[in-house]
Amino acid sequence: MTFEKVLTKYQDIPEYTGTIDEYIAHGGYRALPKALRELQPAEVIEQVKRSGLRGRGGAGFPCGVKWGFIPKDSPKPKYLVCNCDESEPGTFKDRMLIEEDPHQLIEGMIISSYAIGSRLAFLYCRGEFVYGARVLERAIREATLRGYLGKNILGSGFDLDIHLHRGAGAYICGEETGLLESLEGKRGQPRPKPPFPAISGLYRSPTVVNNVETLCNVPHIVLRGADWYIGIGPPKSTGPRLFSVSGHVERPGNYELPMSITLRELIFEHAGGVKNGRRLKAVIPGGSSAPVLTEQHLDVGMDFESLAAAGSMSGSGGVIVMDDTVCMVRVGEIVSRFYHHESCGQCTQCREGTAWLHKVLRRIEHGQGRKEDLDVLLDMCDNMKGKTICVLSDAAAMPIESYLKYFREEFEAHVRERACPFEGKGAF
Amino acid sequence: MPTLKIDGVEVTVPTPMSILEVARTLGIEVPHYCYHPGLSVVGQCRLCQVEVERMPKLATACNTMVADGMVVWTHSPKVEKARRAVMEFYLLNHPLDCPVCDKGGECPLQDFTLKYGPGESRFAEEKVQRVKHAVLGPHIVFDAERCILCTRCVRFCHEVPQTGELAVFSRGDRSEITLFPGKVLDNAYSGNVIDLCPVGALTSRQYRFQSRPWDLVRHTDSVCPLCSNGCNVILDVRHRQRGEELLRIRPRENQAVNRWWMCDEGRFTFGYFSDSARLRVPTWREGHPTDAAMAHSPLGPRPVAMGFDDLLLRLARGIRRIVEADGPEAVGCVASSRLANEELFLIRRFFRDILGTPHLDFRVRPVQFQASDASEDGLLRRTDKTANRRGARDLGILPGAGGLDVAGMLAAAANGRLKALFLFEEDLVREYPDRPVREALGRLEILVVSNLLPNETSGLAHVVLPALGFAEKEGSFTNFQGRIQKIHRALTPHVASRSLPEVLRDLARDIGRDLGPIEPARVWEAIGEAPGPYQGIAWKDIGPLGLLPEESREPRAKNKEP
């Protein structure tokens, strides 16, 4: 059965370049007039709630519920912020969505702003997305010229402007409150929660922060209805999902699929299987923060619940496949180097823990490991998890814990042989 | 009003409070670094985590508000493990060289490590190297590698003086607190970051390596004398070979006066106590042309050191002669509002009641003629740079009927009507640069100047009396609010010195009168009995945080009602 693409249907349109004319010609900006003319904001929220749309940024929080937290009676302005700071290693879906079909996102942002009562929306774009930002800028200009943005959109009386803001290259600014701090011109450091952004977000005003892919779903839900949406995927993980598959597969890339598919189907049917027919060793199913899975987990469903039950998480949808040439200690060293580099440094456990993890793993990988290091690593991970303002600390600890869980023997071999057994035999 | 349980103790709190604040009121220690009651709450150090039943994770006590029915455990095994872990993380990159650290012995990092931390380090890696003793400003030096990034100093500069010189730069374990480019940590309150710093990262350039905390033999409660705000302070004293030395002044919390802070001027200005130029013995200068007896002295017109007894006897004789010849109106007195209430009261008693002169005043600077002085910066510093203007006013250090103010006294001295003038801790030559003060004072038969250090005015005096500083005496100041606050003796005065009350007592005796008791508590008894703003206030009523007369009277008046 071939799945009817929703978010990436442009892929099947020859020579589609994502201009506003092409977008409109292929059915774009149909949901917007419907939302503005036929639906009250509360009805839009209700529909999104009913659709079961869950956040695609990593946490999987129900989108409509998040919108519902915005206080109706607040005298403060409300803001919609689109999180386009896609930085999770192994994830590259938002980048594609903004570069290939920017108006889908903009239409989603307009409808979502209408739903929550925002008159000013921000698009926080990862600094490295130079091309994507240029595409978005052009798209915002186009939409404004056509009257989809600005004052009195489509004669509905609803006004909205979208500001594009480019980040300066920090992973932590993808964390929603870190993003808001950065957007306010401050150091990108996550805020303690509560209060959550819905109550006190950008400029201490009610704010909704949604991922690019999440917002891209909104026009389709409005246009085709919640019932259609519920029909895609398992009951608690509705709608299409973009999986970024990378690593040792024959056909790496973004795959839009219902979350009812299994890991095996994703890798072997869609991504063409493990490269060069080698044996699959490990899969990170939801971006580098997600605990690793192995061959035994191949039949796990790619929905939020099944992945959590398997001890990992759906995360940002970045699926990293590794074959049997990969050294898991080296993977740990690389992953921990990333978190060491990206920790904002405000919480003690994360600031010190990410660095310590990295240093110990580097030492083990380079043949300087000690027997006791493995238990120190595990205890360190335990001390880092669930104790900090944001989950970067958890994101650093969880993968390492899982590598030690499934591949402890490999770590021990490094210590025993005082060298990396994979040295010269393959690479990550 | 939520009722909750902390470590089994049930407590009801009237206002919204954090778990940490409630624990503090119960005397339960929840260790923390980034939290400070005077600064915004950031929840970054993660040390104050406690277990709250039915919460999935540990909660940071500093930013978790209490709720009804909450059950909190501050020392459960889960909490203890998390705490041990945080302390271990702190020490990974912190130098373990406490013996050479200026904070050693009064360091919360040391204390909490001892109490809650692991005994040994599992860290086998190299520590991060950072900059040592970077000078941040005129008073502060920074050792970055000791810093645990609690950001109290950063928040202080942003939130209290609002000068924002400091910020965290870089991220992760490369994070470092430093100055914004082009800035210097030189705000008027910069010294507070020394107290706020929970480690030896920010230290005082003045105090650094002067003492170990356990060598400080005395921590005396006092009040800063450098303006009318009267910030509450602690005076740290140690013994040195040459005697006791005041080494450090720190603010003492008083929410009604200075909260937790004090300004740099008050904190760092005390070098005069051990200044070698300090006046130690009284001197007598003979040879004034108008004094026939003195003119023939073989010693010539030079000040000579003289014992207090002889000097006061001769001074009494001189004063008596003037009063007998020209009446008490030929004597005047300017008493600084730097003096304590008890000293001022005795001055008034001596000059107004015993000598009978109406010429008494404390007002030297323009600000002292106004009804009240002003705040200099909206924080603590005030424009009247004397500690006790309010007290001087309340105790009537003002001209009596027909009396002259300071300018009047100078004019009377210039035209010869005033023959003797006492100047207690006021340098009139310097205060009135545009007036012929020198000439006026030069015409006096007797000029008595009392001061800590020699100055231009004391250079003109016939009698110079060495004075004691605020750290060397007991008494009280009344700050601009009217709050009476006690100062206590931290330093034993020089053996040859004599306090101002002793001088006045002896002078009174030598002219055949009795000044009455001079111990501060006994003097206050008289102040409390006299009509005026302090009537009915007992010495013992003035507690460590001072006393506002109106506050003390209200409940008493209520109690009297049947």
Tab-separated table of N, CA, C and O in Angstrom, chain A residues 265-361:
chain	number	residue	atom	x	y	z
A	265	GLU	N	10.180	-1.932	8.735
A	265	GLU	CA	9.635	-1.440	7.469
A	265	GLU	C	10.342	-0.167	7.023
A	265	GLU	O	10.682	0.002	5.861
A	266	LEU	N	10.554	0.717	8.013
A	266	LEU	CA	11.180	1.996	7.685
A	266	LEU	C	12.574	1.772	7.091
A	266	LEU	O	12.928	2.336	6.059
A	267	ILE	N	13.344	0.946	7.763
A	267	ILE	CA	14.730	0.761	7.320
A	267	ILE	C	14.813	-0.101	6.064
A	267	ILE	O	15.481	0.256	5.095
A	268	PHE	N	14.092	-1.214	6.101
A	268	PHE	CA	14.316	-2.187	5.025
A	268	PHE	C	13.433	-1.957	3.809
A	268	PHE	O	13.855	-2.213	2.694
A	269	GLU	N	12.209	-1.479	4.007
A	269	GLU	CA	11.353	-1.263	2.844
A	269	GLU	C	11.560	0.123	2.247
A	269	GLU	O	11.698	0.284	1.048
A	270	HIS	N	11.564	1.123	3.132
A	270	HIS	CA	11.612	2.491	2.605
A	270	HIS	C	13.033	2.969	2.352
A	270	HIS	O	13.309	3.551	1.317
A	271	ALA	N	13.916	2.726	3.319
A	271	ALA	CA	15.274	3.252	3.175
A	271	ALA	C	16.199	2.264	2.478
A	271	ALA	O	17.408	2.475	2.417
A	272	GLY	N	15.671	1.181	2.027
A	272	GLY	CA	16.451	0.267	1.199
A	272	GLY	C	17.354	-0.684	1.945
A	272	GLY	O	18.217	-1.334	1.342
A	273	GLY	N	17.185	-0.760	3.249
A	273	GLY	CA	17.975	-1.709	4.017
A	273	GLY	C	19.359	-1.199	4.358
A	273	GLY	O	19.758	-0.112	3.943
A	274	VAL	N	20.076	-2.014	5.157
A	274	VAL	CA	21.414	-1.622	5.602
A	274	VAL	C	22.357	-1.611	4.409
A	274	VAL	O	22.304	-2.477	3.547
A	275	LYS	N	23.181	-0.609	4.404
A	275	LYS	CA	24.090	-0.385	3.288
A	275	LYS	C	24.988	-1.596	3.073
A	275	LYS	O	25.486	-2.200	4.027
A	276	ASN	N	25.189	-1.940	1.817
A	276	ASN	CA	26.064	-3.041	1.415
A	276	ASN	C	25.651	-4.369	2.045
A	276	ASN	O	26.489	-5.260	2.206
A	277	GLY	N	24.387	-4.455	2.452
A	277	GLY	CA	23.900	-5.713	2.991
A	277	GLY	C	24.536	-6.146	4.298
A	277	GLY	O	24.479	-7.305	4.682
A	278	ARG	N	25.136	-5.203	5.002
A	278	ARG	CA	25.778	-5.564	6.275
A	278	ARG	C	24.726	-5.794	7.346
A	278	ARG	O	23.559	-5.481	7.181
A	279	ARG	N	25.213	-6.295	8.469
A	279	ARG	CA	24.306	-6.575	9.571
A	279	ARG	C	23.991	-5.274	10.319
A	279	ARG	O	24.862	-4.432	10.525
A	280	LEU	N	22.718	-5.142	10.700
A	280	LEU	CA	22.323	-3.978	11.485
A	280	LEU	C	22.822	-4.154	12.911
A	280	LEU	O	22.652	-5.216	13.503
A	281	LYS	N	23.446	-3.105	13.413
A	281	LYS	CA	23.945	-3.213	14.787
A	281	LYS	C	23.080	-2.403	15.750
A	281	LYS	O	22.670	-2.901	16.793
A	282	ALA	N	22.819	-1.165	15.399
A	282	ALA	CA	22.101	-0.297	16.338
A	282	ALA	C	21.336	0.759	15.560
A	282	ALA	O	21.739	1.149	14.469
A	283	VAL	N	20.233	1.218	16.164
A	283	VAL	CA	19.448	2.296	15.567
A	283	VAL	C	19.097	3.304	16.652
A	283	VAL	O	18.634	2.936	17.732
A	284	ILE	N	19.340	4.549	16.349
A	284	ILE	CA	18.841	5.610	17.227
A	284	ILE	C	17.561	6.102	16.555
A	284	ILE	O	17.611	6.630	15.452
A	285	PRO	N	16.398	5.904	17.204
A	285	PRO	CA	15.154	6.124	16.473
A	285	PRO	C	14.599	7.544	16.508
A	285	PRO	O	13.676	7.843	15.763
A	286	GLY	N	15.131	8.418	17.370
A	286	GLY	CA	14.472	9.723	17.496
A	286	GLY	C	15.433	10.870	17.700
A	286	GLY	O	15.205	11.735	18.529
A	287	GLY	N	16.518	10.873	16.985
A	287	GLY	CA	17.523	11.908	17.194
A	287	GLY	C	18.541	11.454	18.218
A	287	GLY	O	18.292	10.511	18.978
A	288	SER	N	19.688	12.132	18.260
A	288	SER	CA	20.816	11.636	19.054
A	288	SER	C	20.508	11.506	20.545
A	288	SER	O	21.194	10.798	21.256
A	289	SER	N	19.461	12.197	21.017
A	289	SER	CA	19.128	12.105	22.438
A	289	SER	C	18.441	10.799	22.789
A	289	SER	O	18.332	10.453	23.960
A	290	ALA	N	17.928	10.113	21.790
A	290	ALA	CA	17.116	8.928	22.069
A	290	ALA	C	18.008	7.738	22.399
A	290	ALA	O	19.048	7.539	21.777
A	291	PRO	N	17.601	6.941	23.381
A	291	PRO	CA	18.347	5.725	23.681
A	291	PRO	C	18.368	4.812	22.461
A	291	PRO	O	17.447	4.805	21.652
A	292	VAL	N	19.419	4.052	22.352
A	292	VAL	CA	19.637	3.243	21.159
A	292	VAL	C	18.756	1.987	21.194
A	292	VAL	O	18.397	1.489	22.259
A	293	LEU	N	18.393	1.516	20.009
A	293	LEU	CA	17.700	0.233	19.886
A	293	LEU	C	18.583	-0.699	19.068
A	293	LEU	O	19.499	-0.253	18.378
A	294	THR	N	18.281	-1.993	19.158
A	294	THR	CA	19.106	-2.968	18.433
A	294	THR	C	18.220	-3.833	17.547
A	294	THR	O	17.018	-3.608	17.454
A	295	GLU	N	18.848	-4.822	16.947
A	295	GLU	CA	18.140	-5.738	16.052
A	295	GLU	C	16.871	-6.288	16.674
A	295	GLU	O	15.855	-6.427	15.998
A	296	GLN	N	16.930	-6.598	17.958
A	296	GLN	CA	15.777	-7.206	18.630
A	296	GLN	C	14.558	-6.287	18.639
A	296	GLN	O	13.446	-6.719	18.875
A	297	HIS	N	14.794	-4.981	18.399
A	297	HIS	CA	13.676	-4.039	18.452
A	297	HIS	C	13.106	-3.715	17.081
A	297	HIS	O	12.289	-2.829	16.946
A	298	LEU	N	13.544	-4.415	16.045
A	298	LEU	CA	13.175	-4.018	14.691
A	298	LEU	C	11.669	-3.981	14.448
A	298	LEU	O	11.193	-3.230	13.600
A	299	ASP	N	10.921	-4.750	15.207
A	299	ASP	CA	9.492	-4.788	14.936
A	299	ASP	C	8.695	-3.806	15.780
A	299	ASP	O	7.468	-3.837	15.815
A	300	VAL	N	9.417	-2.911	16.429
A	300	VAL	CA	8.716	-1.905	17.235
A	300	VAL	C	8.030	-0.918	16.290
A	300	VAL	O	8.541	-0.596	15.214
A	301	GLY	N	6.832	-0.474	16.700
A	301	GLY	CA	6.106	0.530	15.925
A	301	GLY	C	6.779	1.873	16.096
A	301	GLY	O	7.366	2.174	17.142
A	302	MET	N	6.687	2.727	15.070
A	302	MET	CA	7.356	4.026	15.135
A	302	MET	C	6.459	5.115	15.738
A	302	MET	O	6.656	6.297	15.492
A	303	ASP	N	5.486	4.698	16.529
A	303	ASP	CA	4.633	5.690	17.185
A	303	ASP	C	5.220	6.039	18.542
A	303	ASP	O	6.132	5.365	19.038
A	304	PHE	N	4.692	7.125	19.135
A	304	PHE	CA	5.224	7.628	20.405
A	304	PHE	C	5.220	6.555	21.492
A	304	PHE	O	6.223	6.332	22.163
A	305	GLU	N	4.077	5.875	21.633
A	305	GLU	CA	3.920	4.920	22.737
A	305	GLU	C	4.824	3.696	22.584
A	305	GLU	O	5.472	3.277	23.531
A	306	SER	N	4.849	3.142	21.376
A	306	SER	CA	5.611	1.898	21.192
A	306	SER	C	7.100	2.136	21.413
A	306	SER	O	7.789	1.317	22.027
A	307	LEU	N	7.592	3.270	20.902
A	307	LEU	CA	9.018	3.547	21.078
A	307	LEU	C	9.352	3.770	22.543
A	307	LEU	O	10.399	3.345	23.029
A	308	ALA	N	8.444	4.438	23.267
A	308	ALA	CA	8.672	4.654	24.693
A	308	ALA	C	8.678	3.314	25.416
A	308	ALA	O	9.523	3.066	26.289
A	309	ALA	N	7.753	2.432	25.025
A	309	ALA	CA	7.682	1.121	25.674
A	309	ALA	C	8.949	0.317	25.404
A	309	ALA	O	9.373	-0.498	26.230
A	310	ALA	N	9.568	0.560	24.260
A	310	ALA	CA	10.794	-0.167	23.930
A	310	ALA	C	12.007	0.454	24.624
A	310	ALA	O	13.140	0.012	24.415
A	311	GLY	N	11.778	1.505	25.427
A	311	GLY	CA	12.874	2.100	26.183
A	311	GLY	C	13.562	3.232	25.447
A	311	GLY	O	14.610	3.707	25.870
A	312	SER	N	12.966	3.660	24.345
A	312	SER	CA	13.571	4.782	23.652
A	312	SER	C	12.515	5.871	23.484
A	312	SER	O	11.600	5.975	24.299
A	313	MET	N	12.647	6.676	22.465
A	313	MET	CA	11.621	7.688	22.249
A	313	MET	C	11.555	8.095	20.782
A	313	MET	O	12.524	7.956	20.038
A	314	SER	N	10.389	8.616	20.451
A	314	SER	CA	10.135	9.024	19.079
A	314	SER	C	10.879	10.310	18.752
A	314	SER	O	11.269	10.548	17.613
A	315	GLY	N	11.039	11.134	19.780
A	315	GLY	CA	11.861	12.339	19.665
A	315	GLY	C	11.545	13.179	18.454
A	315	GLY	O	10.404	13.490	18.163
A	316	SER	N	12.585	13.543	17.738
A	316	SER	CA	12.426	14.446	16.607
A	316	SER	C	12.296	13.689	15.294
A	316	SER	O	12.290	14.296	14.237
A	317	GLY	N	12.239	12.364	15.360
A	317	GLY	CA	12.064	11.587	14.139
A	317	GLY	C	13.345	11.344	13.361
A	317	GLY	O	13.296	10.935	12.210
A	318	GLY	N	14.478	11.603	13.981
A	318	GLY	CA	15.756	11.360	13.304
A	318	GLY	C	16.197	9.924	13.546
A	318	GLY	O	16.524	9.558	14.668
A	319	VAL	N	16.202	9.131	12.509
A	319	VAL	CA	16.537	7.712	12.665
A	319	VAL	C	17.953	7.485	12.139
A	319	VAL	O	18.217	7.672	10.951
A	320	ILE	N	18.850	7.136	13.063
A	320	ILE	CA	20.253	6.937	12.676
A	320	ILE	C	20.548	5.441	12.706
A	320	ILE	O	20.423	4.802	13.757
A	321	VAL	N	20.908	4.910	11.569
A	321	VAL	CA	21.124	3.471	11.454
A	321	VAL	C	22.632	3.193	11.434
A	321	VAL	O	23.389	3.864	10.734
A	322	MET	N	23.017	2.191	12.222
A	322	MET	CA	24.446	1.865	12.297
A	322	MET	C	24.664	0.386	12.012
A	322	MET	O	23.951	-0.462	12.557
A	323	ASP	N	25.646	0.103	11.184
A	323	ASP	CA	25.923	-1.312	10.885
A	323	ASP	C	27.012	-1.830	11.811
A	323	ASP	O	27.470	-1.135	12.721
A	324	ASP	N	27.443	-3.072	11.573
A	324	ASP	CA	28.329	-3.726	12.537
A	324	ASP	C	29.777	-3.251	12.482
A	324	ASP	O	30.631	-3.784	13.167
A	325	THR	N	30.073	-2.250	11.670
A	325	THR	CA	31.437	-1.702	11.695
A	325	THR	C	31.561	-0.574	12.717
A	325	THR	O	32.641	-0.039	12.921
A	326	VAL	N	30.437	-0.230	13.312
A	326	VAL	CA	30.434	0.950	14.189
A	326	VAL	C	30.869	0.593	15.603
A	326	VAL	O	30.411	-0.397	16.175
A	327	CYS	N	31.733	1.422	16.146
A	327	CYS	CA	32.170	1.270	17.536
A	327	CYS	C	31.253	2.097	18.420
A	327	CYS	O	31.172	3.320	18.264
A	328	MET	N	30.561	1.466	19.346
A	328	MET	CA	29.593	2.196	20.150
A	328	MET	C	30.254	3.155	21.144
A	328	MET	O	29.655	4.127	21.579
A	329	VAL	N	31.494	2.847	21.508
A	329	VAL	CA	32.200	3.779	22.398
A	329	VAL	C	32.497	5.066	21.634
A	329	VAL	O	32.340	6.171	22.159
A	330	ARG	N	32.870	4.872	20.397
A	330	ARG	CA	33.134	6.038	19.536
A	330	ARG	C	31.839	6.845	19.333
A	330	ARG	O	31.866	8.067	19.368
A	331	VAL	N	30.720	6.141	19.145
A	331	VAL	CA	29.429	6.832	19.030
A	331	VAL	C	29.181	7.639	20.306
A	331	VAL	O	28.817	8.813	20.253
A	332	GLY	N	29.431	6.984	21.440
A	332	GLY	CA	29.244	7.673	22.721
A	332	GLY	C	30.130	8.898	22.816
A	332	GLY	O	29.708	9.967	23.261
A	333	GLU	N	31.362	8.763	22.366
A	333	GLU	CA	32.288	9.897	22.425
A	333	GLU	C	31.761	11.051	21.565
A	333	GLU	O	31.765	12.208	21.998
A	334	ILE	N	31.270	10.689	20.372
A	334	ILE	CA	30.801	11.742	19.459
A	334	ILE	C	29.541	12.409	20.001
A	334	ILE	O	29.419	13.641	20.010
A	335	VAL	N	28.606	11.564	20.453
A	335	VAL	CA	27.347	12.116	20.968
A	335	VAL	C	27.613	12.976	22.197
A	335	VAL	O	27.081	14.077	22.334
A	336	SER	N	28.483	12.485	23.096
A	336	SER	CA	28.717	13.256	24.320
A	336	SER	C	29.511	14.530	24.024
A	336	SER	O	29.359	15.533	24.714
A	337	ARG	N	30.329	14.484	22.980
A	337	ARG	CA	31.046	15.702	22.607
A	337	ARG	C	30.049	16.791	22.193
A	337	ARG	O	30.187	17.954	22.535
A	338	PHE	N	29.034	16.327	21.480
A	338	PHE	CA	28.001	17.270	21.043
A	338	PHE	C	27.322	17.936	22.246
A	338	PHE	O	27.206	19.158	22.317
A	339	TYR	N	26.897	17.122	23.213
A	339	TYR	CA	26.193	17.719	24.362
A	339	TYR	C	27.137	18.540	25.235
A	339	TYR	O	26.738	19.539	25.826
A	340	HIS	N	28.376	18.097	25.329
A	340	HIS	CA	29.387	18.878	26.042
A	340	HIS	C	29.500	20.275	25.403
A	340	HIS	O	29.539	21.292	26.081
A	341	HIS	N	29.501	20.283	24.081
A	341	HIS	CA	29.644	21.538	23.365
A	341	HIS	C	28.408	22.407	23.485
A	341	HIS	O	28.482	23.631	23.491
A	342	GLU	N	27.223	21.763	23.580
A	342	GLU	CA	25.973	22.509	23.481
A	342	GLU	C	25.302	22.836	24.811
A	342	GLU	O	24.358	23.607	24.842
A	343	SER	N	25.755	22.236	25.906
A	343	SER	CA	25.147	22.555	27.198
A	343	SER	C	25.261	24.055	27.439
A	343	SER	O	26.313	24.646	27.229
A	344	CYS	N	24.172	24.672	27.871
A	344	CYS	CA	24.235	26.124	28.078
A	344	CYS	C	25.053	26.455	29.314
A	344	CYS	O	25.590	27.531	29.438
A	345	GLY	N	25.096	25.512	30.255
A	345	GLY	CA	25.964	25.703	31.410
A	345	GLY	C	25.319	26.280	32.641
A	345	GLY	O	25.988	26.500	33.632
A	346	GLN	N	24.008	26.526	32.600
A	346	GLN	CA	23.436	27.124	33.811
A	346	GLN	C	23.230	26.108	34.933
A	346	GLN	O	23.430	26.439	36.096
A	347	CYS	N	22.827	24.896	34.621
A	347	CYS	CA	22.627	23.904	35.680
A	347	CYS	C	23.917	23.126	35.915
A	347	CYS	O	24.584	22.696	34.979
A	348	THR	N	24.211	22.909	37.175
A	348	THR	CA	25.462	22.274	37.542
A	348	THR	C	25.630	20.887	36.924
A	348	THR	O	26.664	20.588	36.320
A	349	GLN	N	24.601	20.051	37.086
A	349	GLN	CA	24.735	18.658	36.636
A	349	GLN	C	25.041	18.596	35.146
A	349	GLN	O	25.799	17.744	34.688
A	350	CYS	N	24.407	19.453	34.385
A	350	CYS	CA	24.567	19.409	32.939
A	350	CYS	C	25.903	20.025	32.538
A	350	CYS	O	26.649	19.460	31.737
A	351	ARG	N	26.215	21.183	33.096
A	351	ARG	CA	27.459	21.867	32.750
A	351	ARG	C	28.655	20.969	33.022
A	351	ARG	O	29.537	20.781	32.179
A	352	GLU	N	28.685	20.387	34.213
A	352	GLU	CA	29.832	19.569	34.606
A	352	GLU	C	29.694	18.151	34.068
A	352	GLU	O	30.675	17.548	33.648
A	353	GLY	N	28.456	17.637	34.089
A	353	GLY	CA	28.228	16.250	33.703
A	353	GLY	C	28.506	15.995	32.231
A	353	GLY	O	29.140	14.995	31.876
A	354	THR	N	28.029	16.896	31.359
A	354	THR	CA	28.250	16.670	29.927
A	354	THR	C	29.746	16.641	29.618
A	354	THR	O	30.211	15.851	28.804
A	355	ALA	N	30.500	17.503	30.290
A	355	ALA	CA	31.942	17.555	30.050
A	355	ALA	C	32.619	16.295	30.575
A	355	ALA	O	33.490	15.722	29.920
A	356	TRP	N	32.189	15.890	31.751
A	356	TRP	CA	32.809	14.714	32.373
A	356	TRP	C	32.528	13.465	31.538
A	356	TRP	O	33.428	12.666	31.253
A	357	LEU	N	31.249	13.314	31.119
A	357	LEU	CA	30.878	12.182	30.270
A	357	LEU	C	31.795	12.125	29.052
A	357	LEU	O	32.355	11.078	28.720
A	358	HIS	N	31.919	13.260	28.396
A	358	HIS	CA	32.709	13.312	27.172
A	358	HIS	C	34.163	12.939	27.439
A	358	HIS	O	34.771	12.137	26.727
A	359	LYS	N	34.708	13.485	28.518
A	359	LYS	CA	36.121	13.229	28.802
A	359	LYS	C	36.369	11.753	29.116
A	359	LYS	O	37.370	11.184	28.666
A	360	VAL	N	35.453	11.149	29.871
A	360	VAL	CA	35.638	9.742	30.224
A	360	VAL	C	35.503	8.869	28.976
A	360	VAL	O	36.325	7.973	28.734
A	361	LEU	N	34.478	9.153	28.158
A	361	LEU	CA	34.274	8.337	26.953
A	361	LEU	C	35.439	8.491	25.980
A	361	LEU	O	35.876	7.521	25.361
